Amino acid sequence: MRAMGTATGTIRRALGALYAMALALAAGWAGHATAQTAAEASRRYDYFFLEAMMQRQKGNSDAAYDLLRHCISIDPGAPEAYFYLAQYYLALKDNDRAAECFKKAAELDPGNATYLETLAQAYVTDGKDSLAIGVLERLVAKETGRIDVLEMLVQLYQQQGDYDNTIKTLDRLETLEGKNERLAYAKSEIYSQMGDRKAAINEMKSLAEQYPNDLMYRGMYADALLTNGSEKEALGIYNDILRAEPGNYRAQLSLRAYYKQRHMEHEADSLTMQLLLNKNTGDDARVYIMRQEIAESENSGGDSTKILRLFDSVMGSPQASADMAILYATYMNLKRMPQQGIERVLERVLEMAPDNAAARLQLVAYAWQGNKLDRVISLCRAARNYNPEEMAFYYYEGMAHYRKDDNDSALNAFQRGISAIGSQSDPDIVSDFYAVMGDLLYEKGRPAEAYAAYDSCLQWKADNIGCMNNYAYYLSINGDSLEKAERMSYMTVKAEPKNATYLDTYAWILFMQERYAEAKIYIDQAVQNDSDSSAVILEHAGDIHAKAGDTDGAVELWRRAAAKDPGNKLLARKIRQRKYIKE
């Protein structure tokens, strides 16, 4: 029995060992299979993510969007997939999903500054400033030197009215940048809003003491005193500054504002003149002061005497500038002053700044209105040296030559101006530009180029009826594209149903199409509305009546045309033979 028992135990121990081995092998196989599955998933993710980026680069947004969603289904813990997917949600105006994806990316990779910044921006865009602040504080805790992030926090805290945290954040900026004008002024402003006048003053006082020889900081300290109720001390500092530096325009500017607030007009006006003539006052500040004076003058009745005196003083001084002269001319226009005076000021502008296109164009407009065509041409030619990109100068030069019947020079000006036409050009001017070019080219016997110019005209302004009329008429004369000509001409008649020229063109096109009865209706309207009774319209009317079977009416109309154009031999033959004769 003992031997049997020993044998049985041995067998059991052997079976146990075999079982243990089997379990170990099974566990190994399972682990190997799991590792294989994870590696395969990683490879699949990488493949689809790279494909998504390729589609993104190609601009295939739909494909990239679908691939990124598939990437997340393969690996829900991939932050970059959420980050890029969020951008497509933004494009779809789904801000909530975009923010969720940005948030997920930042949670999965909390050390990634780009993810945190983008999430904060998404919150700001969505008006969730509190959430944005939380994210930015996390970011600046990781990257303590981020001045840009701290500046954004200042704005957000200020927008929320959280002045304590605004000051604390400004202090953090000051630690990084050192004490400076920008931060001191910002802190002083916040303290003033908090009602802490003492702190507001002390902030600027500290800056002034740090730079005791800089009068600008002394002036800013005085501004803080004045703003926060310490007028006497502020005025004392301003006067000290002006004793040390009589031309200190910042102190003059602050005192002028003080006097205006207290309606001390004499003192304010004195400082206004000093500032305008002060060589230290910048051009922008000088123009700003003058605009203030104009606005105040208009609000109190619009007496121009004082304003003109100020302008004359500045323009007669070394501080005269083109910007001030432009403002002067604008004011003179506002007050409807004589054109001759305005022109003198604009000419002064060109003396100081010959490249000032606005002043030159205004002078061109005045010359055009006065039919001073040589002056128009002279101004526009000079513009080639200073404003070669301004298409309007080529247009007016061409039109001036056209009015002078110098068609070669006109066409030359228009052709040079084509290169100056761009997407920002005035469609009305460009349209007329091409329309006149078309007329000139047709007169030159170059109909194909004329038609191309007309097409360009209508691309810029599809309802340029003057162009459509001429285009249609020239097509009909040559027998070209009569259906197109009829469509365009009909549009002109609909737009101006009593325009004799347009009615004549439409009637003539119908005549060319042998639609004589319809043509007669429109040509009779043309004659009725033609106050000048032009020979051309009367002759056309006779031709159409003749073809419509009204011979007596045709002869009468031809006779009236001949009276206007006695040298027309073809008309004489028509009357003599009592029939239409084609040229």
XYZ file of C-alpha atoms in Angstrom:
583
model
C 0.000 0.000 0.000
C 2.829 2.293 0.786
C 4.427 1.574 -2.587
C 1.118 2.258 -4.304
C 0.694 5.476 -2.400
C 4.201 6.609 -3.287
C 3.586 5.904 -6.969
C 0.294 7.789 -6.920
C 1.927 10.834 -5.290
C 4.701 10.799 -7.850
C 2.139 10.740 -10.657
C 0.184 13.592 -9.061
C 3.312 15.679 -8.656
C 4.225 15.020 -12.326
C 0.740 15.966 -13.477
C 0.864 19.128 -11.357
C 4.166 20.106 -12.923
C 2.777 19.500 -16.397
C -0.300 21.600 -15.580
C 1.849 24.436 -14.273
C 3.949 24.326 -17.396
C 0.817 24.437 -19.548
C -0.462 27.482 -17.661
C 2.866 29.228 -18.053
C 2.941 28.507 -21.765
C -0.633 29.736 -22.154
C 0.163 32.920 -20.295
C 3.164 33.487 -22.498
C 1.165 32.971 -25.651
C -1.535 35.386 -24.419
C 1.033 38.039 -23.571
C 2.659 37.640 -26.953
C -0.705 37.979 -28.649
C -1.536 41.112 -26.623
C 1.809 42.683 -27.512
C 1.196 41.835 -31.141
C -2.273 43.472 -30.987
C -0.932 46.684 -29.365
C 1.889 46.979 -31.884
C -0.523 46.448 -34.745
C -2.885 49.123 -33.361
C 0.032 51.546 -33.051
C 1.049 50.885 -36.647
C -2.512 51.360 -37.854
C -2.813 54.623 -35.900
C 0.445 55.968 -37.320
C -0.633 55.083 -40.850
C -4.023 56.788 -40.607
C -2.653 59.831 -38.745
C 0.032 60.424 -41.369
C -2.589 60.021 -44.081
C -4.799 62.577 -42.277
C -1.907 65.064 -42.210
C -1.248 64.507 -45.923
C -4.911 65.140 -46.753
C -4.817 68.233 -44.524
C -1.837 69.597 -46.436
C -3.644 69.001 -49.727
C -6.649 70.937 -48.456
C -8.925 67.873 -48.444
C -10.734 68.832 -45.242
C -13.482 66.195 -45.392
C -10.995 63.354 -45.826
C -8.710 64.681 -43.064
C -11.686 65.072 -40.720
C -12.860 61.456 -41.272
C -9.318 60.073 -40.899
C -8.748 61.909 -37.610
C -11.996 60.551 -36.195
C -10.848 57.081 -37.225
C -7.504 57.696 -35.484
C -9.352 58.430 -32.222
C -11.362 55.215 -32.578
C -8.044 53.320 -32.863
C -6.333 55.189 -29.997
C -8.599 57.312 -27.756
C -5.512 58.487 -25.855
C -3.789 60.265 -28.769
C -3.710 64.022 -27.958
C -2.543 65.180 -31.383
C -5.577 63.625 -33.095
C -7.933 65.562 -30.783
C -5.933 68.757 -31.360
C -6.207 68.648 -35.143
C -9.794 67.398 -35.106
C -10.759 70.419 -32.988
C -9.658 72.733 -35.789
C -12.173 71.151 -38.138
C -14.927 71.586 -35.580
C -13.994 75.263 -35.435
C -14.330 75.455 -39.209
C -17.790 73.879 -38.850
C -18.711 76.568 -36.247
C -19.123 73.832 -33.631
C -17.245 75.687 -30.888
C -18.382 73.403 -28.078
C -16.973 70.268 -29.698
C -13.828 72.122 -30.659
C -13.283 73.203 -27.049
C -13.915 69.649 -25.834
C -11.279 68.308 -28.237
C -8.748 70.987 -27.268
C -9.475 70.209 -23.611
C -8.965 66.474 -24.201
C -5.647 67.104 -25.967
C -4.441 69.267 -23.059
C -5.520 66.640 -20.502
C -3.733 63.852 -22.362
C -0.557 65.912 -22.779
C -0.602 68.480 -19.956
C 2.969 69.580 -20.638
C 2.219 70.743 -24.171
C 2.104 74.556 -24.177
C 0.530 74.737 -27.634
C -2.451 72.658 -26.506
C -2.975 74.835 -23.438
C -2.687 78.092 -25.398
C -5.099 76.903 -28.058
C -7.600 75.728 -25.456
C -7.405 79.109 -23.728
C -7.984 80.908 -27.031
C -10.976 78.678 -27.755
C -12.476 79.596 -24.380
C -11.859 83.313 -24.993
C -13.501 83.111 -28.431
C -16.500 81.426 -26.831
C -16.722 84.083 -24.107
C -15.644 81.686 -21.347
C -13.044 83.970 -19.794
C -13.005 82.242 -16.407
C -12.097 78.911 -17.982
C -9.475 80.632 -20.143
C -7.908 82.183 -17.051
C -7.636 78.773 -15.377
C -5.856 77.297 -18.396
C -3.478 80.264 -18.747
C -2.592 80.113 -15.048
C -1.696 76.430 -15.511
C 0.446 77.384 -18.489
C 2.290 80.217 -16.769
C 2.911 78.004 -13.751
C 4.842 75.656 -16.059
C 6.547 78.410 -18.071
C 7.092 81.258 -15.626
C 8.818 83.529 -18.147
C 5.878 83.795 -20.537
C 5.294 87.556 -20.701
C 2.716 87.135 -23.502
C 0.599 84.816 -21.326
C 0.773 87.182 -18.366
C -0.326 90.074 -20.590
C -3.314 88.037 -21.753
C -4.174 87.305 -18.123
C -4.041 91.034 -17.346
C -6.616 91.680 -20.080
C -8.904 88.860 -18.941
C -8.776 89.797 -15.264
C -9.453 93.420 -16.177
C -12.419 92.463 -18.380
C -13.867 90.547 -15.450
C -13.355 93.482 -13.111
C -11.002 91.399 -10.968
C -8.674 94.285 -10.104
C -6.821 92.456 -7.312
C -5.639 89.728 -9.665
C -4.965 92.322 -12.373
C -2.529 94.091 -10.018
C -0.957 90.798 -8.931
C -0.392 89.817 -12.549
C 1.093 93.216 -13.356
C 3.439 92.706 -10.391
C 4.504 89.367 -11.900
C 5.215 91.138 -15.181
C 7.190 93.783 -13.366
C 9.314 91.048 -11.782
C 10.210 89.824 -15.256
C 10.565 93.171 -17.056
C 11.583 95.511 -14.288
C 9.739 98.736 -13.452
C 8.810 100.638 -16.586
C 6.439 103.273 -17.898
C 3.943 100.882 -19.453
C 3.410 98.743 -16.354
C 3.480 101.641 -13.906
C 0.855 103.516 -15.921
C -1.329 100.376 -16.191
C -1.142 99.782 -12.423
C -1.900 103.422 -11.696
C -4.981 103.242 -13.941
C -6.217 100.104 -12.171
C -5.696 101.621 -8.746
C -7.708 104.663 -9.878
C -10.541 102.391 -11.006
C -10.405 100.639 -7.628
C -10.740 104.031 -5.945
C -7.306 103.713 -4.331
C -6.044 107.197 -5.209
C -3.012 106.994 -2.949
C -1.755 103.816 -4.585
C -2.432 105.261 -8.065
C -0.326 108.329 -7.267
C 2.431 106.364 -5.512
C 2.843 104.078 -8.529
C 3.742 107.011 -10.791
C 5.686 108.747 -8.036
C 7.859 105.660 -7.673
C 8.572 105.662 -11.399
C 9.435 109.380 -11.388
C 11.772 108.892 -8.434
C 13.460 105.974 -10.178
C 14.280 108.284 -13.109
C 14.608 111.729 -11.468
C 16.148 113.407 -14.542
C 13.440 112.285 -16.953
C 10.845 115.054 -17.254
C 8.429 112.727 -19.080
C 8.037 110.606 -15.930
C 7.634 113.753 -13.852
C 4.826 114.751 -16.173
C 3.170 111.345 -15.845
C 3.373 111.663 -12.068
C 1.686 115.060 -12.352
C -1.027 113.519 -14.567
C -1.703 110.911 -11.875
C -1.907 113.625 -9.225
C -4.340 115.637 -11.348
C -6.512 112.612 -12.136
C -6.709 111.680 -8.485
C -7.600 115.082 -7.067
C -4.234 116.608 -6.128
C -4.530 119.572 -8.503
C -2.290 122.064 -6.718
C 0.639 119.655 -6.506
C 0.135 118.602 -10.152
C 0.117 122.198 -11.424
C 3.278 122.877 -9.479
C 5.063 119.996 -11.195
C 3.861 121.093 -14.661
C 5.194 124.594 -14.047
C 8.494 123.181 -12.781
C 8.798 121.134 -15.966
C 8.076 124.143 -18.195
C 10.602 126.285 -16.323
C 13.229 123.610 -16.888
C 12.136 122.967 -20.491
C 9.798 125.647 -21.923
C 9.103 123.568 -25.045
C 7.993 120.419 -23.211
C 4.895 119.617 -25.261
C 3.645 116.862 -22.915
C 3.360 119.306 -20.036
C 1.726 121.852 -22.351
C -0.734 119.197 -23.533
C -1.680 118.226 -19.969
C -2.135 121.844 -18.917
C -4.245 122.553 -22.015
C -6.557 119.642 -21.139
C -6.788 120.933 -17.549
C -7.725 124.454 -18.707
C -10.324 123.141 -21.165
C -11.983 121.032 -18.462
C -12.309 124.120 -16.312
C -13.461 126.327 -19.220
C -10.422 128.605 -18.907
C -10.629 129.479 -22.617
C -7.938 132.165 -22.759
C -5.299 129.946 -21.104
C -6.358 126.908 -23.195
C -6.209 128.876 -26.469
C -2.751 130.186 -25.610
C -1.464 126.658 -25.047
C -3.197 125.431 -28.218
C -1.224 127.935 -30.276
C 1.993 127.080 -28.437
C 1.489 123.375 -29.081
C 0.733 123.878 -32.775
C 3.895 125.932 -33.258
C 6.077 123.849 -30.922
C 8.774 122.026 -32.889
C 8.628 119.184 -30.338
C 4.963 118.456 -31.057
C 4.765 115.555 -33.508
C 2.809 115.922 -36.745
C 0.190 113.390 -35.599
C -0.317 115.218 -32.297
C -0.537 118.564 -34.103
C -3.223 117.251 -36.477
C -5.083 115.674 -33.534
C -5.123 119.003 -31.683
C -6.444 120.785 -34.762
C -9.197 118.197 -35.200
C -10.169 118.741 -31.579
C -10.409 122.472 -32.188
C -12.538 121.955 -35.320
C -14.905 119.594 -33.496
C -15.315 122.022 -30.586
C -15.884 124.902 -32.998
C -18.572 123.016 -34.936
C -20.309 121.933 -31.732
C -20.477 125.528 -30.537
C -21.815 127.112 -33.719
C -19.171 126.623 -36.386
C -17.422 130.031 -36.336
C -14.493 129.522 -38.707
C -12.528 132.668 -37.799
C -10.545 131.082 -34.961
C -9.884 127.855 -36.895
C -8.652 129.659 -40.002
C -6.337 131.748 -37.849
C -4.853 128.588 -36.346
C -4.417 126.990 -39.765
C -2.770 130.103 -41.202
C -0.377 130.278 -38.253
C 0.699 126.660 -38.639
C 0.971 126.779 -42.432
C 3.126 129.915 -42.169
C 5.532 128.235 -39.739
C 8.343 125.673 -40.156
C 5.937 123.146 -38.601
C 3.705 123.114 -41.713
C 3.126 119.598 -43.034
C 1.264 117.898 -45.861
C -1.154 116.266 -43.391
C -2.004 119.639 -41.874
C -2.515 121.125 -45.337
C -4.860 118.283 -46.296
C -6.862 118.899 -43.117
C -6.918 122.613 -43.981
C -8.323 121.910 -47.470
C -10.884 119.487 -46.013
C -12.045 122.130 -43.541
C -12.314 124.741 -46.292
C -14.485 122.297 -48.262
C -16.624 121.730 -45.176
C -17.146 125.472 -44.798
C -17.834 125.873 -48.558
C -15.019 128.351 -49.013
C -13.953 129.597 -52.477
C -12.441 126.920 -54.707
C -9.477 129.119 -55.604
C -8.362 129.194 -51.978
C -8.734 125.419 -51.628
C -6.678 124.888 -54.775
C -3.858 127.011 -53.347
C -3.749 124.824 -50.239
C -3.789 121.623 -52.314
C -0.931 122.935 -54.447
C 0.969 123.547 -51.216
C 0.341 119.895 -50.333
C 1.955 118.793 -53.607
C 4.928 121.058 -52.954
C 5.541 119.259 -49.664
C 4.412 115.776 -50.731
C 4.218 115.394 -54.534
C 3.168 111.765 -54.096
C -0.053 112.717 -52.290
C -2.562 111.164 -54.678
C -5.644 112.479 -52.838
C -4.572 116.119 -53.204
C -3.609 115.653 -56.846
C -6.907 113.942 -57.673
C -8.833 116.792 -56.061
C -6.927 119.297 -58.208
C -7.642 117.160 -61.276
C -11.341 117.167 -60.370
C -11.370 120.975 -60.086
C -9.577 121.342 -63.423
C -11.993 118.877 -65.052
C -15.031 120.744 -63.726
C -13.570 123.985 -65.107
C -12.854 122.350 -68.482
C -9.141 123.193 -68.033
C -8.057 120.212 -70.098
C -4.387 121.149 -70.425
C -4.216 121.487 -66.631
C -5.784 118.019 -66.255
C -3.215 116.542 -68.630
C -0.317 118.287 -66.865
C -1.375 117.060 -63.400
C -1.956 113.506 -64.626
C 1.349 113.296 -66.489
C 3.218 114.435 -63.373
C 1.467 111.673 -61.420
C 3.302 109.039 -63.469
C 6.453 109.846 -61.479
C 4.761 109.661 -58.077
C 1.622 107.502 -58.366
C 2.148 105.171 -61.345
C -0.193 102.636 -59.746
C -3.182 105.025 -59.572
C -5.428 104.183 -62.512
C -7.608 107.317 -62.165
C -4.815 109.570 -63.468
C -4.563 107.609 -66.731
C -8.342 107.754 -67.062
C -8.577 111.538 -66.671
C -5.561 112.147 -68.902
C -7.132 109.969 -71.593
C -10.516 111.659 -71.250
C -8.922 115.127 -71.455
C -7.167 114.185 -74.700
C -10.437 112.652 -75.941
C -12.290 115.918 -75.275
C -9.576 117.743 -77.220
C -10.120 115.335 -80.162
C -6.552 114.059 -79.772
C -7.553 110.430 -80.066
C -4.026 109.064 -80.508
C -2.872 110.593 -77.220
C -6.103 109.491 -75.533
C -5.683 105.891 -76.629
C -2.035 105.953 -75.563
C -2.992 107.131 -72.063
C -5.668 104.457 -71.692
C -3.372 101.681 -72.892
C -0.681 102.728 -70.411
C -3.250 102.692 -67.626
C -4.339 99.089 -68.143
C -1.424 97.855 -66.019
C -2.632 100.001 -63.105
C -6.066 98.324 -62.967
C -6.388 95.968 -60.006
C -8.960 94.253 -57.829
C -9.281 97.363 -55.636
C -9.938 99.740 -58.550
C -13.249 101.612 -58.730
C -15.516 99.485 -60.990
C -17.327 102.548 -62.379
C -14.087 104.223 -63.488
C -12.590 100.994 -64.875
C -15.791 100.281 -66.773
C -15.798 103.738 -68.383
C -12.058 103.377 -68.972
C -12.609 100.321 -71.188
C -15.749 101.782 -72.783
C -13.887 104.844 -74.100
C -10.990 102.625 -75.158
C -13.469 100.572 -77.180
C -14.827 103.696 -78.905
C -11.317 104.881 -79.761
C -10.230 101.496 -81.066
C -13.328 101.253 -83.269
C -12.684 104.716 -84.693
C -9.144 103.531 -85.446
C -10.549 100.700 -87.556
C -9.676 97.978 -85.041
C -13.088 96.411 -84.333
C -11.838 93.130 -82.802
C -9.826 95.044 -80.178
C -12.760 97.398 -79.641
C -15.103 94.479 -78.939
C -12.571 93.026 -76.469
C -12.446 96.383 -74.661
C -16.256 96.521 -74.519
C -16.341 92.989 -73.088
C -13.868 94.060 -70.387
C -16.031 97.094 -69.666
C -19.114 94.934 -69.099
C -17.199 92.503 -66.909
C -16.479 95.360 -64.516
C -19.979 96.857 -64.737
C -22.595 94.714 -66.399
C -25.138 97.562 -66.588
C -22.960 100.155 -68.361
C -25.695 101.056 -70.832
C -23.615 103.635 -72.694
C -21.101 100.925 -73.543
C -23.866 98.465 -74.435
C -25.419 100.943 -76.846
C -22.169 101.641 -78.710
C -21.176 97.963 -78.689
C -24.558 96.925 -80.074
C -24.550 99.678 -82.724
C -21.090 98.816 -84.030
C -21.981 95.127 -84.134
C -25.099 95.958 -86.160
C -23.211 98.183 -88.614
C -20.853 95.322 -89.375
C -23.621 92.731 -89.317
C -21.795 90.915 -86.485
C -23.633 88.923 -83.795
C -26.982 90.626 -84.347
C -28.704 88.553 -81.672
C -26.116 89.648 -79.097
C -26.454 93.228 -80.327
C -30.247 93.076 -79.985
C -30.050 91.744 -76.396
C -27.719 94.527 -75.306
C -29.647 97.250 -77.128
C -32.960 96.099 -75.668
C -31.466 96.443 -72.158
C -30.550 100.079 -72.889
C -34.079 100.854 -74.109
C -35.573 99.265 -70.992
C -33.226 101.316 -68.815
C -33.958 104.625 -70.615
C -37.136 104.247 -72.717
C -37.090 107.883 -73.908
C -33.442 108.058 -74.942
C -33.522 108.816 -78.688
C -30.024 107.447 -79.311
C -30.797 104.109 -77.640
C -34.153 103.850 -79.447
C -32.428 104.565 -82.758
C -29.813 101.856 -82.147
C -32.443 99.272 -81.253
C -34.594 100.181 -84.260
C -31.577 99.920 -86.556
C -30.681 96.441 -85.234
C -34.264 95.308 -85.859
C -33.941 96.806 -89.350
C -30.760 94.799 -89.941
C -32.694 91.692 -88.878
C -35.381 92.602 -91.444
C -37.976 93.040 -88.693
C -39.261 96.236 -90.339
C -42.637 96.590 -88.612
C -41.031 96.388 -85.142
C -38.190 98.665 -86.228
C -40.739 101.310 -87.357
C -42.338 101.406 -83.878
C -39.014 102.149 -82.166
C -37.639 104.575 -84.778
C -40.832 106.643 -84.565
C -40.286 106.863 -80.794
C -36.680 107.879 -81.439
C -37.768 110.717 -83.759
C -40.405 111.818 -81.275
C -37.853 111.961 -78.409
C -35.015 113.478 -80.472
C -35.135 117.134 -79.486
C -32.264 117.995 -81.883
C -33.801 116.100 -84.848
C -30.389 114.712 -85.809
C -29.724 113.882 -89.462
C -28.622 110.324 -88.605
C -31.834 109.429 -86.770
C -34.010 111.052 -89.453
C -32.163 109.166 -92.222
C -32.518 105.877 -90.323
C -36.224 106.631 -89.879
C -36.594 107.181 -93.615
C -34.774 103.920 -94.397
C -36.988 101.946 -92.009
C -40.228 103.555 -93.295
C -39.177 102.749 -96.839
C -38.635 99.076 -96.011
C -41.888 99.005 -94.029
C -43.786 100.125 -97.181
C -44.332 103.794 -96.241
C -42.599 105.449 -99.228
C -44.168 108.918 -98.790
C -43.238 108.949 -95.101
C -39.720 107.801 -95.957
C -39.184 110.608 -98.504
C -40.436 113.214 -96.027
C -38.032 111.944 -93.360
C -35.114 111.870 -95.837
C -35.888 115.466 -96.834
C -35.774 116.560 -93.203
C -32.444 114.722 -92.835
C -31.074 116.389 -95.973
C -31.961 119.794 -94.570
C -29.678 118.973 -91.635
C -26.990 117.388 -93.809
C -27.179 119.076 -97.270
C -23.905 117.564 -98.482
C -25.108 113.966 -98.114
C -25.207 112.629 -101.733
C -26.675 109.285 -100.723
C -29.658 111.043 -99.168
C -30.198 113.004 -102.388
C -30.270 109.753 -104.381
C -32.777 108.185 -101.974
C -35.077 111.169 -102.306
C -34.724 111.262 -106.084
C -35.265 107.506 -106.543
C -37.816 107.258 -103.697
C -36.293 104.057 -102.322
C -33.811 102.775 -99.754
C -30.283 102.523 -101.116
C -27.698 100.586 -99.102
C -24.346 102.340 -98.641
